[in-house]
Coordinates of C-alpha atoms and ligand atoms in Angstrom, one line a residue:
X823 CA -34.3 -64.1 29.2
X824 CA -33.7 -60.2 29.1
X825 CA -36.3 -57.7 28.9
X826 CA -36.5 -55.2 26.3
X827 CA -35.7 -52.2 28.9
X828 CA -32.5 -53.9 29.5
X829 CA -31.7 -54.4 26.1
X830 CA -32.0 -51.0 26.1
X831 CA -29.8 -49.8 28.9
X832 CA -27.3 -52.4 27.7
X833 CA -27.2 -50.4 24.0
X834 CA -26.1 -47.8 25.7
X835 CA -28.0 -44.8 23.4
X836 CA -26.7 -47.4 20.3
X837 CA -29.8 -47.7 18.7
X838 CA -31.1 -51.4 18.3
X839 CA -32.5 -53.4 15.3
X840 CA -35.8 -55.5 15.6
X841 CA -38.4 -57.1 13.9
X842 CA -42.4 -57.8 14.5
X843 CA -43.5 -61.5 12.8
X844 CA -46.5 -62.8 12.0
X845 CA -48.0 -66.5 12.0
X846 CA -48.1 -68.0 8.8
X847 CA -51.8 -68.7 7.8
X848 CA -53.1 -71.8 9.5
X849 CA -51.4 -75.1 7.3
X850 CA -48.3 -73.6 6.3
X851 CA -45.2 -74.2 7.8
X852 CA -43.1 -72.5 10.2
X853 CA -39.9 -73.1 8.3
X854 CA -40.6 -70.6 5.4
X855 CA -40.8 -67.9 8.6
X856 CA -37.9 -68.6 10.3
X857 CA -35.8 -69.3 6.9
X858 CA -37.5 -65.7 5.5
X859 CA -36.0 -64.2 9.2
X860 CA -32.7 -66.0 9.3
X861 CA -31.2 -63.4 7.5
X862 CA -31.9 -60.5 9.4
X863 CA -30.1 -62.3 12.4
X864 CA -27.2 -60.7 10.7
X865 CA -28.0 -57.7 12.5
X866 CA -28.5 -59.1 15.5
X867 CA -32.1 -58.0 16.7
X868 CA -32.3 -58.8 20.2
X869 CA -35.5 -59.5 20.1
X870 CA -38.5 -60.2 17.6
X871 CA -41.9 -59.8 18.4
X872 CA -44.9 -62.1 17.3
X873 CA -48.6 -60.7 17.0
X874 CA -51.3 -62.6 17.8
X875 CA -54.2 -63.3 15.7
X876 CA -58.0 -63.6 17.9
X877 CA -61.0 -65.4 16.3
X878 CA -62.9 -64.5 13.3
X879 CA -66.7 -65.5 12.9
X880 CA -67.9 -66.9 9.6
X881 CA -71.8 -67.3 9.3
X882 CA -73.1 -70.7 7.8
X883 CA -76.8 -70.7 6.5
X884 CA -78.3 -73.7 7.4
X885 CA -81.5 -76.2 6.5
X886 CA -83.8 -74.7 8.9
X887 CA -83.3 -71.1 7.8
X888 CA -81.0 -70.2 10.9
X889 CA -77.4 -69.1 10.9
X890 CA -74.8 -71.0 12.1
X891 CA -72.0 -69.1 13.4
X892 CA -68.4 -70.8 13.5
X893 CA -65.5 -69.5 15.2
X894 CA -62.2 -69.6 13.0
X895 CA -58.8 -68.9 13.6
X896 CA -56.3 -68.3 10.9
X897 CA -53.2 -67.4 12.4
X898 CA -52.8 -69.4 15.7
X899 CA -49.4 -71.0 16.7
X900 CA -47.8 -67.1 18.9
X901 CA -46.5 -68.9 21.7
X902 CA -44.9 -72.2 19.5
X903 CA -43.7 -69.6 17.3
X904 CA -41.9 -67.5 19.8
X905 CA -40.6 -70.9 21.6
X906 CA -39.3 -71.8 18.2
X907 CA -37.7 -68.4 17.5
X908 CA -36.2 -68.3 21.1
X909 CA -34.6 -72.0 20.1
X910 CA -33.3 -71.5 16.9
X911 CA -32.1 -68.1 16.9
X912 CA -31.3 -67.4 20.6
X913 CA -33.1 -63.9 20.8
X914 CA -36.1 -62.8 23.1
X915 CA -39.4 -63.4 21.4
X916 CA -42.0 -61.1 22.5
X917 CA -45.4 -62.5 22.3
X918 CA -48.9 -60.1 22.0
X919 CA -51.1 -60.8 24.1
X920 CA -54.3 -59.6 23.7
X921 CA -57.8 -58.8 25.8
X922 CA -60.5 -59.7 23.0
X923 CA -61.0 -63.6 22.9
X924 CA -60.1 -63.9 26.1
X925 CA -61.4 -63.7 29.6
X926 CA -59.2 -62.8 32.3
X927 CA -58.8 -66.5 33.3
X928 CA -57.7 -67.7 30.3
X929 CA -55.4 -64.7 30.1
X930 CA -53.9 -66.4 33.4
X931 CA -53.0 -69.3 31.7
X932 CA -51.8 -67.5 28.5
X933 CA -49.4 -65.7 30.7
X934 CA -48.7 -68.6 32.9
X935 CA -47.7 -70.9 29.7
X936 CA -45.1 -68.1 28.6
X937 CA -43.8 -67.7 32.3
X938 CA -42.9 -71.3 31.8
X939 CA -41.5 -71.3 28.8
X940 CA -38.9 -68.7 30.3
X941 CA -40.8 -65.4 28.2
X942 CA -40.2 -62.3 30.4
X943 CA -41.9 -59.7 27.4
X944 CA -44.8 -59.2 26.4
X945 CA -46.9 -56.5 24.0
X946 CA -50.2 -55.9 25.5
X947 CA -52.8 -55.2 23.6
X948 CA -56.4 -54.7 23.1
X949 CA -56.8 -56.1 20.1
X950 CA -59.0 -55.2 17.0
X951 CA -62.7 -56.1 17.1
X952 CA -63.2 -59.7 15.9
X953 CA -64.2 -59.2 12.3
X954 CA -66.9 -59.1 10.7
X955 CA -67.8 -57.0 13.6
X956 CA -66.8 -52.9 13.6
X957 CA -66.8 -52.5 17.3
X958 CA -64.8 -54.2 19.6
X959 CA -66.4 -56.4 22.4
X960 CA -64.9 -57.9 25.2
X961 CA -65.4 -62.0 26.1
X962 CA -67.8 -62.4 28.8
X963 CA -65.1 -61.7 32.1
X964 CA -62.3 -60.2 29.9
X965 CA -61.5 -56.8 29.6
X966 CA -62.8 -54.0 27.0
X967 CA -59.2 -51.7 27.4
X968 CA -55.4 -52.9 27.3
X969 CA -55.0 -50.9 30.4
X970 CA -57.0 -53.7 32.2
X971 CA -54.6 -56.3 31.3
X972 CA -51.3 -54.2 32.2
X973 CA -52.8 -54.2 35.8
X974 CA -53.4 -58.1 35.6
X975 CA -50.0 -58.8 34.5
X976 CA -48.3 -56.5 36.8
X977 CA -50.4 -57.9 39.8
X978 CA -49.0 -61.2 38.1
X979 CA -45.6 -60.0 39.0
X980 CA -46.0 -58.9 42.2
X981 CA -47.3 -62.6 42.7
X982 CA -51.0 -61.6 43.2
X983 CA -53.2 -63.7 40.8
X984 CA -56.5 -63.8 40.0
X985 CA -58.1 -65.9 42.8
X986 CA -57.4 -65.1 46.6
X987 CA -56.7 -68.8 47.4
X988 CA -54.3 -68.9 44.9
X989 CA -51.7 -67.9 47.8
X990 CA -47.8 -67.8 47.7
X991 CA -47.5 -68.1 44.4
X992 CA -44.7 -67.4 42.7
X993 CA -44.4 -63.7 41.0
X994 CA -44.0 -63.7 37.0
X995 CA -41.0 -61.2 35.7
X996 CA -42.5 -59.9 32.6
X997 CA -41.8 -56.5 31.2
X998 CA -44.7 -55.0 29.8
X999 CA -45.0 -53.1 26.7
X1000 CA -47.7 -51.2 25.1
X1001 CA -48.8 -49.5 21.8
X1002 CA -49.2 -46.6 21.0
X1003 CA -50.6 -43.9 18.1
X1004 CA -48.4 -40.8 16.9
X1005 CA -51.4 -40.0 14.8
X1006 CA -53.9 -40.8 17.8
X1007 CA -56.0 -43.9 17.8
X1008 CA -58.8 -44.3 15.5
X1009 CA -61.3 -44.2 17.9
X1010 CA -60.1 -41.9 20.5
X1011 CA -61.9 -38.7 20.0
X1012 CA -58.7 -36.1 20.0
X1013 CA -54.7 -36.1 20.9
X1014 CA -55.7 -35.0 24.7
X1015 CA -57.9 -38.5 25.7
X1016 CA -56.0 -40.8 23.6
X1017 CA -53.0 -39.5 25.7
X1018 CA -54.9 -39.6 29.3
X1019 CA -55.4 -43.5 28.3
X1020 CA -51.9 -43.9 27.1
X1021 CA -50.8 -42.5 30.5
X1022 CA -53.0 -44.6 32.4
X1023 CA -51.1 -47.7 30.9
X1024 CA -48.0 -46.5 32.3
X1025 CA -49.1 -45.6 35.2
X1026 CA -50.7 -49.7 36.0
X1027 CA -47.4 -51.1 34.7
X1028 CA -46.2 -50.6 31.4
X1029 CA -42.3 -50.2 31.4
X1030 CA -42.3 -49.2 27.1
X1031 CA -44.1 -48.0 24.4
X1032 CA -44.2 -49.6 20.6
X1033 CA -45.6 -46.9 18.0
X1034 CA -48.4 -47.8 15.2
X1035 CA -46.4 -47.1 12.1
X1036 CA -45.7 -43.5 10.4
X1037 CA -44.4 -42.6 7.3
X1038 CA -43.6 -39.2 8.5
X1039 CA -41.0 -38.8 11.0
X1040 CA -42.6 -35.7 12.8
X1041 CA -45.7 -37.3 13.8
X1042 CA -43.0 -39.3 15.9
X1043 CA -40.9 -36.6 17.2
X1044 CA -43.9 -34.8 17.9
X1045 CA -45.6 -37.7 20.1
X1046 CA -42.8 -38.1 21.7
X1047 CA -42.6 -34.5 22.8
X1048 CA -46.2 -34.6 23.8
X1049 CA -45.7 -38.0 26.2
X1050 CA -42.8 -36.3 28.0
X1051 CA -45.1 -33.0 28.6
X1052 CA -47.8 -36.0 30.0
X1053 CA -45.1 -36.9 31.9
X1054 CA -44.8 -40.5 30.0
X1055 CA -40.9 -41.3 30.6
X1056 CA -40.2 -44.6 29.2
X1057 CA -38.6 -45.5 26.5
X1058 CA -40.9 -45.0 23.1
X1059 CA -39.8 -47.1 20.2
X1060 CA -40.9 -46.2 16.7
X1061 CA -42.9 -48.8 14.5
X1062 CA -41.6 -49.0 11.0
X1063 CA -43.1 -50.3 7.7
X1064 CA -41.4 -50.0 4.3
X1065 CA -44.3 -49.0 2.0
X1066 CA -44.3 -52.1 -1.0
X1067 CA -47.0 -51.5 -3.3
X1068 CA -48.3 -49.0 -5.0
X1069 CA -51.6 -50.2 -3.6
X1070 CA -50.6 -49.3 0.1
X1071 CA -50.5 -45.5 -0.7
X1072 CA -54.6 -46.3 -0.4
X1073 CA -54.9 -48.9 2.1
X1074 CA -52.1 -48.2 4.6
X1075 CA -53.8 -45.1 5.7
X1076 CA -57.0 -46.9 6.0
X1077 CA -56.2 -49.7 7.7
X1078 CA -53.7 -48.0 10.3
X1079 CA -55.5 -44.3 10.4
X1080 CA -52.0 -42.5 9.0
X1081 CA -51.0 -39.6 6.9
X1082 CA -48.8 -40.3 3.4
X1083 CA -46.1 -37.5 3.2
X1084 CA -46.7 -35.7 -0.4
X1085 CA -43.2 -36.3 -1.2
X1086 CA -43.7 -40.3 -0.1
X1087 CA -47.5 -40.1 -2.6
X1088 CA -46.0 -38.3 -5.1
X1089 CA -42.9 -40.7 -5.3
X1090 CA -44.7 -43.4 -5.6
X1091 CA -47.8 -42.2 -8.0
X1092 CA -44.6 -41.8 -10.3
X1093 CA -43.9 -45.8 -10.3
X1094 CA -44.6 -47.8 -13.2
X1095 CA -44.6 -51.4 -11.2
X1096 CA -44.7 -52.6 -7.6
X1097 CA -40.9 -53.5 -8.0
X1098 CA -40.1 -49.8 -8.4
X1099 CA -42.7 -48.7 -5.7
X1100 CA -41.0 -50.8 -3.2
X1101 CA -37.4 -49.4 -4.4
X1102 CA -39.1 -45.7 -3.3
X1103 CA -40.2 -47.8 -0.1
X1104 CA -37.2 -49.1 0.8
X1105 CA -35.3 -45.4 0.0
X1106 CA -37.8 -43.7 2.5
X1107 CA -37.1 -46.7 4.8
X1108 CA -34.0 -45.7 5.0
X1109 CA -34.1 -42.0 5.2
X1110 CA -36.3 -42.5 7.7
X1111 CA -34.2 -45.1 9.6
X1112 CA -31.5 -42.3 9.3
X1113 CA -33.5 -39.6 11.0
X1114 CA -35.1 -41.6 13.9
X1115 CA -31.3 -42.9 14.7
X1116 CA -29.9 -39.5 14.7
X1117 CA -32.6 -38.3 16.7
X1118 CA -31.9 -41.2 19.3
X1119 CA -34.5 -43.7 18.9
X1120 CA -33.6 -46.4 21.1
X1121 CA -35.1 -49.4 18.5
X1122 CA -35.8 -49.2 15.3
X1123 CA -38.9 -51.7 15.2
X1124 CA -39.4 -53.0 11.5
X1125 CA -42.8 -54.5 10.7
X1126 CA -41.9 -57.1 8.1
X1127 CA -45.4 -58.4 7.4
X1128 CA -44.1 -61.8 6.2
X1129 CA -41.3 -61.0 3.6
X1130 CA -38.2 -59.6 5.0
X1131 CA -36.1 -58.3 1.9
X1132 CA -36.7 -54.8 2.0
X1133 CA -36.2 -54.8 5.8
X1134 CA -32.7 -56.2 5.0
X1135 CA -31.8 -54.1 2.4
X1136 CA -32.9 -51.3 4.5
X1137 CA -30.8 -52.9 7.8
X1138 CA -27.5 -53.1 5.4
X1139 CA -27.9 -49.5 4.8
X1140 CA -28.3 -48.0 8.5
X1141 CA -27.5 -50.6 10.8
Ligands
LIG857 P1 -56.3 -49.5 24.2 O1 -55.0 -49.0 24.8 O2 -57.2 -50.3 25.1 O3 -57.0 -48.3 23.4 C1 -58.1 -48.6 22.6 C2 -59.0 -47.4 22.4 O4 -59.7 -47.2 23.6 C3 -58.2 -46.0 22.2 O5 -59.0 -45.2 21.4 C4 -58.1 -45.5 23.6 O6 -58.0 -44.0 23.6 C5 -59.4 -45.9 24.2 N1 -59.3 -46.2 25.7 C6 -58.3 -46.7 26.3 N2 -58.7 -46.9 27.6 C7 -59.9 -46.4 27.8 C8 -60.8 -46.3 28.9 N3 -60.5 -46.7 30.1 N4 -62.1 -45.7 28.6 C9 -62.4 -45.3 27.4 N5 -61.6 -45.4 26.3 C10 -60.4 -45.9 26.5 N6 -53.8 -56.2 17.1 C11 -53.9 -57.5 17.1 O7 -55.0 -58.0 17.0 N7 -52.8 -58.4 17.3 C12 -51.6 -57.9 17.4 O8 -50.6 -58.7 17.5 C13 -51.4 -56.5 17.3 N8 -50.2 -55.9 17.5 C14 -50.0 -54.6 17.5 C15 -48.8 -54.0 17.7 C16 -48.6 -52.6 17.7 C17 -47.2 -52.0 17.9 C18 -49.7 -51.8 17.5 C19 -49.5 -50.3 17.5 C20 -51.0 -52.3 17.3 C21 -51.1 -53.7 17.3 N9 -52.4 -54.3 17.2 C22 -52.5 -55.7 17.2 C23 -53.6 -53.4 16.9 C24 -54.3 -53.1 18.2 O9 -54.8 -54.2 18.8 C25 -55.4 -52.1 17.9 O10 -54.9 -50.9 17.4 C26 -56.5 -51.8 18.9 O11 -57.6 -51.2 18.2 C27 -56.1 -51.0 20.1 O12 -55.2 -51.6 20.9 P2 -54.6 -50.9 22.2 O13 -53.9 -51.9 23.0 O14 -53.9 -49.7 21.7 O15 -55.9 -50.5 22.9

């Protein structure tokens, strides 16, 4: 398969349509995804990527007075879902692949599993701590920063794995990309560290960058500006939501740690309905779209949380 750098080249400064999926809840079928996604194959994303979903703990009381705590998953199925969407659609899925839940072992195998499944991309990630919990924690032998895993999976494909008598292996081919924070990571304490960290994931490996979503265009331009001054060179492709409720104006920024442009509040505040708040969204979807593409974006990357209409409506008007 092609990595997403070489999609890039290949667009030649066109810029290039993609999506970012996420598993249906645990029970539900894989056909209402890739049905709800079939459409937007009319714009020919040529690749879609497919977060990844670690363990939540859920805390059981039980007879003796103790707690019993039980490991749940609600989203698993990534790599089944990319195979699927590699199958059916003919496109490059790009799996997250994440340090918390795993150890570096199991991470192996993770990567491994892809490698055979012909999956040459891969978003690496940290992760979010697993909740309940506020603070993240890494599994006993995993890592604690996404930088970590960038250095295992480029040592991957040099052929160096984990274990020295693991020799003459065969190297892995995956292009490595990273995420990154226009308005600066929640927990990074200013611009300047969040950047030194950024930079040290391109400097172990990463070959692109994937942007936390924005709602205001500048932030973007602006990071951008600052990674090329940090001497950051590759390509930086800007993560976009279309706002879809009138309720997001409150819990998109504090979820994802991101400013609301007045004009984008004020729009919205204005809506009688969520049908009419996610008209505005879609609008500023596009205006945005616009911008970014004029600017020279080389993807627009559209977060599609599960229902892809707005995306497409947004797609028919830019792409
Ligand atoms: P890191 O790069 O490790 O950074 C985490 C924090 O640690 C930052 O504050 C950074 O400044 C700091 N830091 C980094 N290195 C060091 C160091 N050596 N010493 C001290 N501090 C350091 N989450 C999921 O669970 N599943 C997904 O599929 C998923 N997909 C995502 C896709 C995109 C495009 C983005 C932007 C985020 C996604 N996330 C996903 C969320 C992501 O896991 C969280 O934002 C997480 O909190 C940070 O991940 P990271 O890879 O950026 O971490």
């Amino acid at each position: 398969m092609t990595k997403i750098t070489d999609h890039i080249k290949a667009a030649n400064g066109k810029p290039i349509f993609s999506i970012e999926v996420i598993p249906p809840i645990k029970g539900d079928t894989l056909k209402n995804l890739l049905d709800n996604i079939e459409p937007l194959m009319e714009f020919k994303p040529p690749f879609v990527d497919v977060t990844y979903h670690r363990e939540e703990y859920i805390e059981r009381p039980l007879p003796d007075g103790t707690i019993q705590k039980i490991v749940t998953r609600k989203r698993p199925g990534t790599v089944g879902i990319c195979s699927a969407i590699m199958h059916r659609f003919g496109v490059d899925p790009v799996p997250h692949v994440l340090c918390g839940g795993f150890s570096r072992e199991e991470t192996e195998d993770f990567l491994i599993d892809l490698h055979y499944l012909g999956i040459d991309n891969a978003l690496v990630l940290r992760g979010d701590p697993a909740k309940p919990f506020t603070t993240f924690k890494a599994k006993e032998n995993g890592y604690s920063y996404a930088s970590e895993l960038v250095e295992q999976v480029a040592n991957m494909n040099r052929g160096v794995y984990l274990h020295e008598e693991d020799t003459a292996l065969a190297p892995s081919n995956f292009c490595i990309g990273v995420a990154a924070y226009p308005e600066k990571h929640f927990e990074a304490e200013n611009h300047d560290i969040d950047f030194e960290y950024l930079k040290q994931k391109v400097d172990k490996g990463a070959d692109y960058i994937v942007t936390q979503m924005f709602f205001d265009n500048r932030k973007y331009f602006d990071f951008v500006e600052r990674c090329r001054q940090h001497g950051i060179d590759i390509p930086i492709i800007p993560g976009l939501k279309p706002l879809s409720t009138r309720r997001q104006l409150q819990i998109l920024p504090r979820l994802f740690h991101l400013h609301m442009p007045e004009e984008l509040v004020a729009a919205v505040e204005a809506c009688e309905n969520d049908q009419q708040a996610r008209q505005v969204g879609i609008e500023w979807g596009i205006q945005q779209s616009r911008e970014l593409m004029a600017a020279g974006a080389p993807v627009l990357h559209y977060y599609t949380m599960g229902k892809a209409d707005n995306v497409m409506q947004i797609a028919r008007a830019v792409f």
